[in-house]
mmCIF file of C-alpha atoms in Angstrom:
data_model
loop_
_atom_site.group_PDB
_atom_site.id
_atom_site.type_symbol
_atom_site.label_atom_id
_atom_site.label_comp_id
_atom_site.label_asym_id
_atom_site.label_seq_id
_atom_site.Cartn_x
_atom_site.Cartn_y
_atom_site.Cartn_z
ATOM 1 C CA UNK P 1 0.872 5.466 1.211
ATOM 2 C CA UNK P 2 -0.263 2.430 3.081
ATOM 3 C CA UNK P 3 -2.044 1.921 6.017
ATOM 4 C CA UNK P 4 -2.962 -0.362 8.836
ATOM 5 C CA UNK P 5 -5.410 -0.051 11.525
ATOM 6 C CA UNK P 6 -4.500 -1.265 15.053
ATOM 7 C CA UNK P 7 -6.050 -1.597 18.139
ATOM 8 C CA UNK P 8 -9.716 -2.880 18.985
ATOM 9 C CA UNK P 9 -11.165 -0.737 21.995
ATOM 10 C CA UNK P 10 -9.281 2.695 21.208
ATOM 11 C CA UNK P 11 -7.863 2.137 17.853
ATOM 12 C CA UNK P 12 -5.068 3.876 15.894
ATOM 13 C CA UNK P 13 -4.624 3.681 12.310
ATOM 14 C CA UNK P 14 -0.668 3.912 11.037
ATOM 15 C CA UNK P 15 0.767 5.098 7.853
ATOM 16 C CA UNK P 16 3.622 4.104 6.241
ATOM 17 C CA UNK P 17 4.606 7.089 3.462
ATOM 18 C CA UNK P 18 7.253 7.494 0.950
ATOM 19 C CA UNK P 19 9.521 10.320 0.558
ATOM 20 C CA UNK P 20 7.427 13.365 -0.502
ATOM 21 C CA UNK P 21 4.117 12.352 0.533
ATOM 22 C CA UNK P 22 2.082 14.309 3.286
ATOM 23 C CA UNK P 23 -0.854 14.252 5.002
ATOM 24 C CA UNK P 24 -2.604 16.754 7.490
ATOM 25 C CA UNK P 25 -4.915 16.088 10.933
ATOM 26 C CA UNK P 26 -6.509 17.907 13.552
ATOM 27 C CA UNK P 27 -4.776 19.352 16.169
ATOM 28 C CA UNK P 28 -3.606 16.908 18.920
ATOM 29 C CA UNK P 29 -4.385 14.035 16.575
ATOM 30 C CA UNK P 30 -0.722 12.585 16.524
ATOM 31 C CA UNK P 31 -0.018 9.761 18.399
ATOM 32 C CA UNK P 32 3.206 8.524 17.561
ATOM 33 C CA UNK P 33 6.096 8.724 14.473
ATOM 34 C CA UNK P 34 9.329 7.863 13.416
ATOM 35 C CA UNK P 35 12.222 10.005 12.441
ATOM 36 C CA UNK P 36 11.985 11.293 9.048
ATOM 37 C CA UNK P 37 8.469 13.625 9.454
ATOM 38 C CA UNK P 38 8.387 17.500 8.946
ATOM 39 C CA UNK P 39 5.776 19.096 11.428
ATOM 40 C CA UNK P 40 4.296 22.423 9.925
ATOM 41 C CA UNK P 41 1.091 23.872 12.003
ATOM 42 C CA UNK P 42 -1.429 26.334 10.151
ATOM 43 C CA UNK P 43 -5.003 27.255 9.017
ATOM 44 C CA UNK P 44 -5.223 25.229 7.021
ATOM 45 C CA UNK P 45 -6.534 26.675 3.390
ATOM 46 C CA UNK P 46 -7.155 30.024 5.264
ATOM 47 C CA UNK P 47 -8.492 31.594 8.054
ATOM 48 C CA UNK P 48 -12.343 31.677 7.167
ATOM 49 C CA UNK P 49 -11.790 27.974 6.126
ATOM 50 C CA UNK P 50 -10.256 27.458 9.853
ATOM 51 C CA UNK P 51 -12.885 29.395 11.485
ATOM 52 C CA UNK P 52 -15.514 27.225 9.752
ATOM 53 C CA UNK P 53 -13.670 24.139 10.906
ATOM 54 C CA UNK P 54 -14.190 25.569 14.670
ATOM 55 C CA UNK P 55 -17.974 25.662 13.823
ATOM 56 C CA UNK P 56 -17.845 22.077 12.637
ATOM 57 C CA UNK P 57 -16.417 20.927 15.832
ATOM 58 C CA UNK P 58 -12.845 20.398 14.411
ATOM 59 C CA UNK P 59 -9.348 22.322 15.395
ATOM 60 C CA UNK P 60 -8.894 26.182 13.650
ATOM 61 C CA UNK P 61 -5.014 25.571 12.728
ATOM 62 C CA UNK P 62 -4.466 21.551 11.227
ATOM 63 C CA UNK P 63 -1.301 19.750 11.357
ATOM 64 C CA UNK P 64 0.508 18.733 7.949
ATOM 65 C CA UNK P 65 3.002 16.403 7.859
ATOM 66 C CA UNK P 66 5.409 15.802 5.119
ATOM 67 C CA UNK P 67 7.667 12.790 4.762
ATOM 68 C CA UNK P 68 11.460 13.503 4.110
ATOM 69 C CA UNK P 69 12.692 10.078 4.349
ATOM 70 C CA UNK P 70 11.241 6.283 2.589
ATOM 71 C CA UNK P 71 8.967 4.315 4.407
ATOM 72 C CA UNK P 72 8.156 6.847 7.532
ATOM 73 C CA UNK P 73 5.686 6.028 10.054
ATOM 74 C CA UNK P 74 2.969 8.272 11.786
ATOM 75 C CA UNK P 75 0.041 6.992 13.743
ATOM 76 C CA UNK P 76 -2.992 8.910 14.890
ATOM 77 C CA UNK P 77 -5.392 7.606 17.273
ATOM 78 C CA UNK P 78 -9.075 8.014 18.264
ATOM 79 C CA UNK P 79 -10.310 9.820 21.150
ATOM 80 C CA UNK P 80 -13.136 7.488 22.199
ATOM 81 C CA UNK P 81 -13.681 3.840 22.030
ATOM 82 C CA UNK P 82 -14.343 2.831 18.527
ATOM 83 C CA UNK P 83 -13.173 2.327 14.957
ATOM 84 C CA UNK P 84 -11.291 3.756 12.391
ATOM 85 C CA UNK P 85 -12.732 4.012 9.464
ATOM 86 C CA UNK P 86 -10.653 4.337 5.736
ATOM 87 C CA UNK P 87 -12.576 6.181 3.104
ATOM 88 C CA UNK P 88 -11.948 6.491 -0.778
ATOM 89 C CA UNK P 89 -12.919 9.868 -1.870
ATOM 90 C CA UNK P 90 -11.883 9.644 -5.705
ATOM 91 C CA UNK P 91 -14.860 8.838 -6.773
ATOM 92 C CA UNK P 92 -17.317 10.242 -4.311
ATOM 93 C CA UNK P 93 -17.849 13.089 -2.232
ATOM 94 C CA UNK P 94 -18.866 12.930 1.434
ATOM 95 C CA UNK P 95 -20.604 15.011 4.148
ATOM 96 C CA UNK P 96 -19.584 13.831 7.752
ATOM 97 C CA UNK P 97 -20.274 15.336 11.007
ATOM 98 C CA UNK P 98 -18.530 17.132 12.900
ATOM 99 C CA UNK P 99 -15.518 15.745 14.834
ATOM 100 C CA UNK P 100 -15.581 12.553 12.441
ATOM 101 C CA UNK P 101 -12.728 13.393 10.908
ATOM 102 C CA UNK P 102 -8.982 12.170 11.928
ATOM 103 C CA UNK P 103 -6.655 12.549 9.292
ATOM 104 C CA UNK P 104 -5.866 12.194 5.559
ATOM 105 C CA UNK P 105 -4.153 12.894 2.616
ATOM 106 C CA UNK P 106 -3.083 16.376 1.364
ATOM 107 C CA UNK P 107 -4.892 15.820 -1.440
ATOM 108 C CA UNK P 108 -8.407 15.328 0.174
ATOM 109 C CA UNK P 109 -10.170 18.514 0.586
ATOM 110 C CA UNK P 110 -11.936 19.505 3.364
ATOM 111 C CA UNK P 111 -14.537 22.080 3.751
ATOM 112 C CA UNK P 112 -17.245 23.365 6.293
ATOM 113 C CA UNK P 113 -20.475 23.338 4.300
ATOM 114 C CA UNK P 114 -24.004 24.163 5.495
ATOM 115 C CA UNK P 115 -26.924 21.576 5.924
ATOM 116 C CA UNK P 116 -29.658 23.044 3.408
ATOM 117 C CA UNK P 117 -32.621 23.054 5.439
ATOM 118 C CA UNK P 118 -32.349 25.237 8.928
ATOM 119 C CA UNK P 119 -34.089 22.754 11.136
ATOM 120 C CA UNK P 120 -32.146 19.301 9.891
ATOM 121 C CA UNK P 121 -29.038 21.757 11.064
ATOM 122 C CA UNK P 122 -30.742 22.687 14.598
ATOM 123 C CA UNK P 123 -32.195 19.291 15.643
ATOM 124 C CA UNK P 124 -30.382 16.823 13.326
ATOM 125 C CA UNK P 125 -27.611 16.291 16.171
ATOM 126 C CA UNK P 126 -24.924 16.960 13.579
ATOM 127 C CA UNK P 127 -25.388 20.903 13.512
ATOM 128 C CA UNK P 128 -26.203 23.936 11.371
ATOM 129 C CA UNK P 129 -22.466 23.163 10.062
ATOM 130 C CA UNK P 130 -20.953 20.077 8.602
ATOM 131 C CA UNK P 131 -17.778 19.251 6.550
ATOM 132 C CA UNK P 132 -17.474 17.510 2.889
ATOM 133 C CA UNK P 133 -14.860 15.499 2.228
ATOM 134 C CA UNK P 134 -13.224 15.399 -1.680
ATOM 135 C CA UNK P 135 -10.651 15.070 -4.030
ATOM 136 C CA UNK P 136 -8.276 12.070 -4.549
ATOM 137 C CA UNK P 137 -7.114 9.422 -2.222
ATOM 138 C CA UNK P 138 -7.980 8.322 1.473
ATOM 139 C CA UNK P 139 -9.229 10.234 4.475
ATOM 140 C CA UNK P 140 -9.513 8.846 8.175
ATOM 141 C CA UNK P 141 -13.146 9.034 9.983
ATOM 142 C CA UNK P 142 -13.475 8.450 13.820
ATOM 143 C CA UNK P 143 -16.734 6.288 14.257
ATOM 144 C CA UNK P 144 -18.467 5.964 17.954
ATOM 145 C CA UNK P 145 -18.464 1.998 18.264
ATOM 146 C CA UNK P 146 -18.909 0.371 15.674
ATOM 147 C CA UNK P 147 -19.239 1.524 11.697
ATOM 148 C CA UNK P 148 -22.190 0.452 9.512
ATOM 149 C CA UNK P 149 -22.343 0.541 5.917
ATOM 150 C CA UNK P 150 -25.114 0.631 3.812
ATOM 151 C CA UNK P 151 -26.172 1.625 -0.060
ATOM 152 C CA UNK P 152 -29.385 3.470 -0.367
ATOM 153 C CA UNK P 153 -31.519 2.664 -3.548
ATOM 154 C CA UNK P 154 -32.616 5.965 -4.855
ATOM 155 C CA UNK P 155 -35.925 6.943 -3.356
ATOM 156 C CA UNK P 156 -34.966 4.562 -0.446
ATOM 157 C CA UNK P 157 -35.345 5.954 3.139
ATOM 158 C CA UNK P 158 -33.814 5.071 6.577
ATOM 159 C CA UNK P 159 -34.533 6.887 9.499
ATOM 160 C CA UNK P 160 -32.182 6.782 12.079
ATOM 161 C CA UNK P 161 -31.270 8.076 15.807
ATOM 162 C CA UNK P 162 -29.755 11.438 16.278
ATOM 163 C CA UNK P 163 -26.146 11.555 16.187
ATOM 164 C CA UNK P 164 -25.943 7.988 14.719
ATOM 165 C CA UNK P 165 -24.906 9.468 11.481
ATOM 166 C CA UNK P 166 -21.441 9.499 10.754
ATOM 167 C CA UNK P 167 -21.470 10.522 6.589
ATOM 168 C CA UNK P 168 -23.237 10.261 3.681
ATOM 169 C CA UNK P 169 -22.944 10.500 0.343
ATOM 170 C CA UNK P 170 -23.256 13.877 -1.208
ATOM 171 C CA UNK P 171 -25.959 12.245 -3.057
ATOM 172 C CA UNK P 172 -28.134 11.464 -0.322
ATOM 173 C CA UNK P 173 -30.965 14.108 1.000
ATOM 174 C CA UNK P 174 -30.674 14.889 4.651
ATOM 175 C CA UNK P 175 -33.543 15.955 6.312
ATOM 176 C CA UNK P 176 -35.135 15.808 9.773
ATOM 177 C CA UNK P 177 -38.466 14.755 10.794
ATOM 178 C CA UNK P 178 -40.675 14.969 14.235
ATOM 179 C CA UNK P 179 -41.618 11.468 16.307
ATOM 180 C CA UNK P 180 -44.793 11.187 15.910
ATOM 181 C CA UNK P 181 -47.401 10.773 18.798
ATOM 182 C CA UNK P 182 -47.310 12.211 22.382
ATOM 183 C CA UNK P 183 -46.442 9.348 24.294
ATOM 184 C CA UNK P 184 -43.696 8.074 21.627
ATOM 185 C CA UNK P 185 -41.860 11.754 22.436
ATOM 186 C CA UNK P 186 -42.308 11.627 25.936
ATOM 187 C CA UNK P 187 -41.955 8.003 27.140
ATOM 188 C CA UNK P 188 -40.225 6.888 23.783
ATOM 189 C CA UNK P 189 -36.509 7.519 24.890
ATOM 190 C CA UNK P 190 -35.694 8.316 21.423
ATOM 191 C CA UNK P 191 -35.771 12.120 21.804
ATOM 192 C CA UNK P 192 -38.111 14.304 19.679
ATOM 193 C CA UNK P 193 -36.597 13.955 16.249
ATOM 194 C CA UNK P 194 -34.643 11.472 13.694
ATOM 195 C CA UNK P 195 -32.632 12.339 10.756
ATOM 196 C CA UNK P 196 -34.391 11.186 7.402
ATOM 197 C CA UNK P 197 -31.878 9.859 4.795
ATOM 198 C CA UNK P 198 -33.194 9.368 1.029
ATOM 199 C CA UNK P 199 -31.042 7.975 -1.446
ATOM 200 C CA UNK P 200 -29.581 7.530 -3.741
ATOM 201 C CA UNK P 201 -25.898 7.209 -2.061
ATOM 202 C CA UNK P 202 -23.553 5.382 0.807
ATOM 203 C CA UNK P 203 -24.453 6.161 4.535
ATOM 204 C CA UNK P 204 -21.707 5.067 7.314
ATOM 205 C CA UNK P 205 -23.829 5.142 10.553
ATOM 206 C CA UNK P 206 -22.348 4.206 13.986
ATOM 207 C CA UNK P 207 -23.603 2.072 16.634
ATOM 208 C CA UNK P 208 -22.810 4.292 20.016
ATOM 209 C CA UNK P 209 -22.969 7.844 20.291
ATOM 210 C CA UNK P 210 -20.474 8.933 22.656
ATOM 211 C CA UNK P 211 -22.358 12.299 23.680
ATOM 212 C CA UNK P 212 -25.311 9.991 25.171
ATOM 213 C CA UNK P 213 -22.583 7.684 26.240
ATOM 214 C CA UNK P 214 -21.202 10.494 28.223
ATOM 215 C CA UNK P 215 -24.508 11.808 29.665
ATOM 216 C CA UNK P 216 -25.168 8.631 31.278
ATOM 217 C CA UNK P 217 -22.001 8.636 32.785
ATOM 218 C CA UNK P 218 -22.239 12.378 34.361
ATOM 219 C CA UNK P 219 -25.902 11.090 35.812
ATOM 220 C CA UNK P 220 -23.503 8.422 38.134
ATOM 221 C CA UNK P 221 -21.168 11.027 39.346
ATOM 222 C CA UNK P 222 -21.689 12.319 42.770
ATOM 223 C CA UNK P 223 -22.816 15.527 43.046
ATOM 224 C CA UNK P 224 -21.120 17.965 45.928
ATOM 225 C CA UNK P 225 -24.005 18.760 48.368
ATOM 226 C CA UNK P 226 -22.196 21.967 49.586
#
């Protein structure tokens, strides 16, 4: 498989596959393809595993697509302005949140998994239920603006916004801690709590996060007075 991302404000990434290969997506995720791709919808790995995806903020039945002729083409494009973002699982295992994930190869697995500690799951932003991302080759996240990298030395900490998290490493300890001091909670603008990462282990953060995007948006709309 290859790949190449296109687009800047909504971006799309397209695949270029070789007879045999196959790779699955959300629902609705397809944006375009050439002749020579065979469609198959279904929950994917089960039910329960669908019905956790639905929790996670992802699609119950997922979309596989299996290439019957050489160099095929499918594309799959965001749903908000930002970037695509390629990421090697071989070697490491990921926890996103939800609706990061686009699309990727048949041999990625993805799973709903639980955050460990009840409140990072209720006031983290990213929910009680999140989604790891394993196996062998590449898998497709979604980021809000724009993606930011970093390595965490172990016992290093970064504390960051809600819903600026896009993954971690599997390595890294999520937790979720209070803003401290009255007036920092109330006249802050930061909201009442930020995620806690502790490494050791990648972190892909992104710079917008379309839900306040949104909210700020709704708060210009005219309201009916009837």
């Amino acid at each position: 498989m290859r790949y190449n991302i296109v687009g800047t404000t909504v971006p799309a990434v397209e695949l270029e596959l070789t007879r045999g290969e196959e790779v699955f997506s959300q629902r609705g995720g397809l944006a375009w393809m050439t002749e020579g791709m065979d469609m198959s919808t279904n929950a994917k790995g089960g039910l329960l595993k669908g019905i956790g995806r639905v929790f996670a903020g992802e699609s119950l039945f997922m979309v596989t697509y299996k290439c019957q002729a050489d160099n095929a083409k499918i594309t799959f494009a965001s749903t908000v302005p930002g970037s695509i973002m390629p990421v090697d699982v071989s070697s490491r295992e990921y926890i996103i949140q939800k609706g990061a994930f686009l699309a990727a190869q048949t041999s990625v697995d993805l799973k709903t998994v639980f955050t460990k500690k009840l409140g990072a799951g209720l006031f983290g932003g990213e929910g009680i239920i999140m989604q790891s991302i394993k196996g062998q080759g590449h898998c497709f996240l979604e980021i809000d603006g724009d993606a930011v990298e970093m390595e965490l030395a172990p016992g290093e900490v970064l504390k960051v916004d809600t819903g600026n998290v896009v993954a971690f490493e599997s390595t890294v300890k999520y937790e979720v801690e209070t803003v401290k001091g009255l007036g920092n909670i109330f006249f802050g603008g930061e909201g009442l709590f930020l995620t806690r990462l502790t490494g050791p282990g990648k972190i892909i953060l992104q710079t917008q996060n379309f839900s306040d995007f949104a909210g700020r948006i709704a708060g210009y709309i005219p309201r009916s007075s009837s």
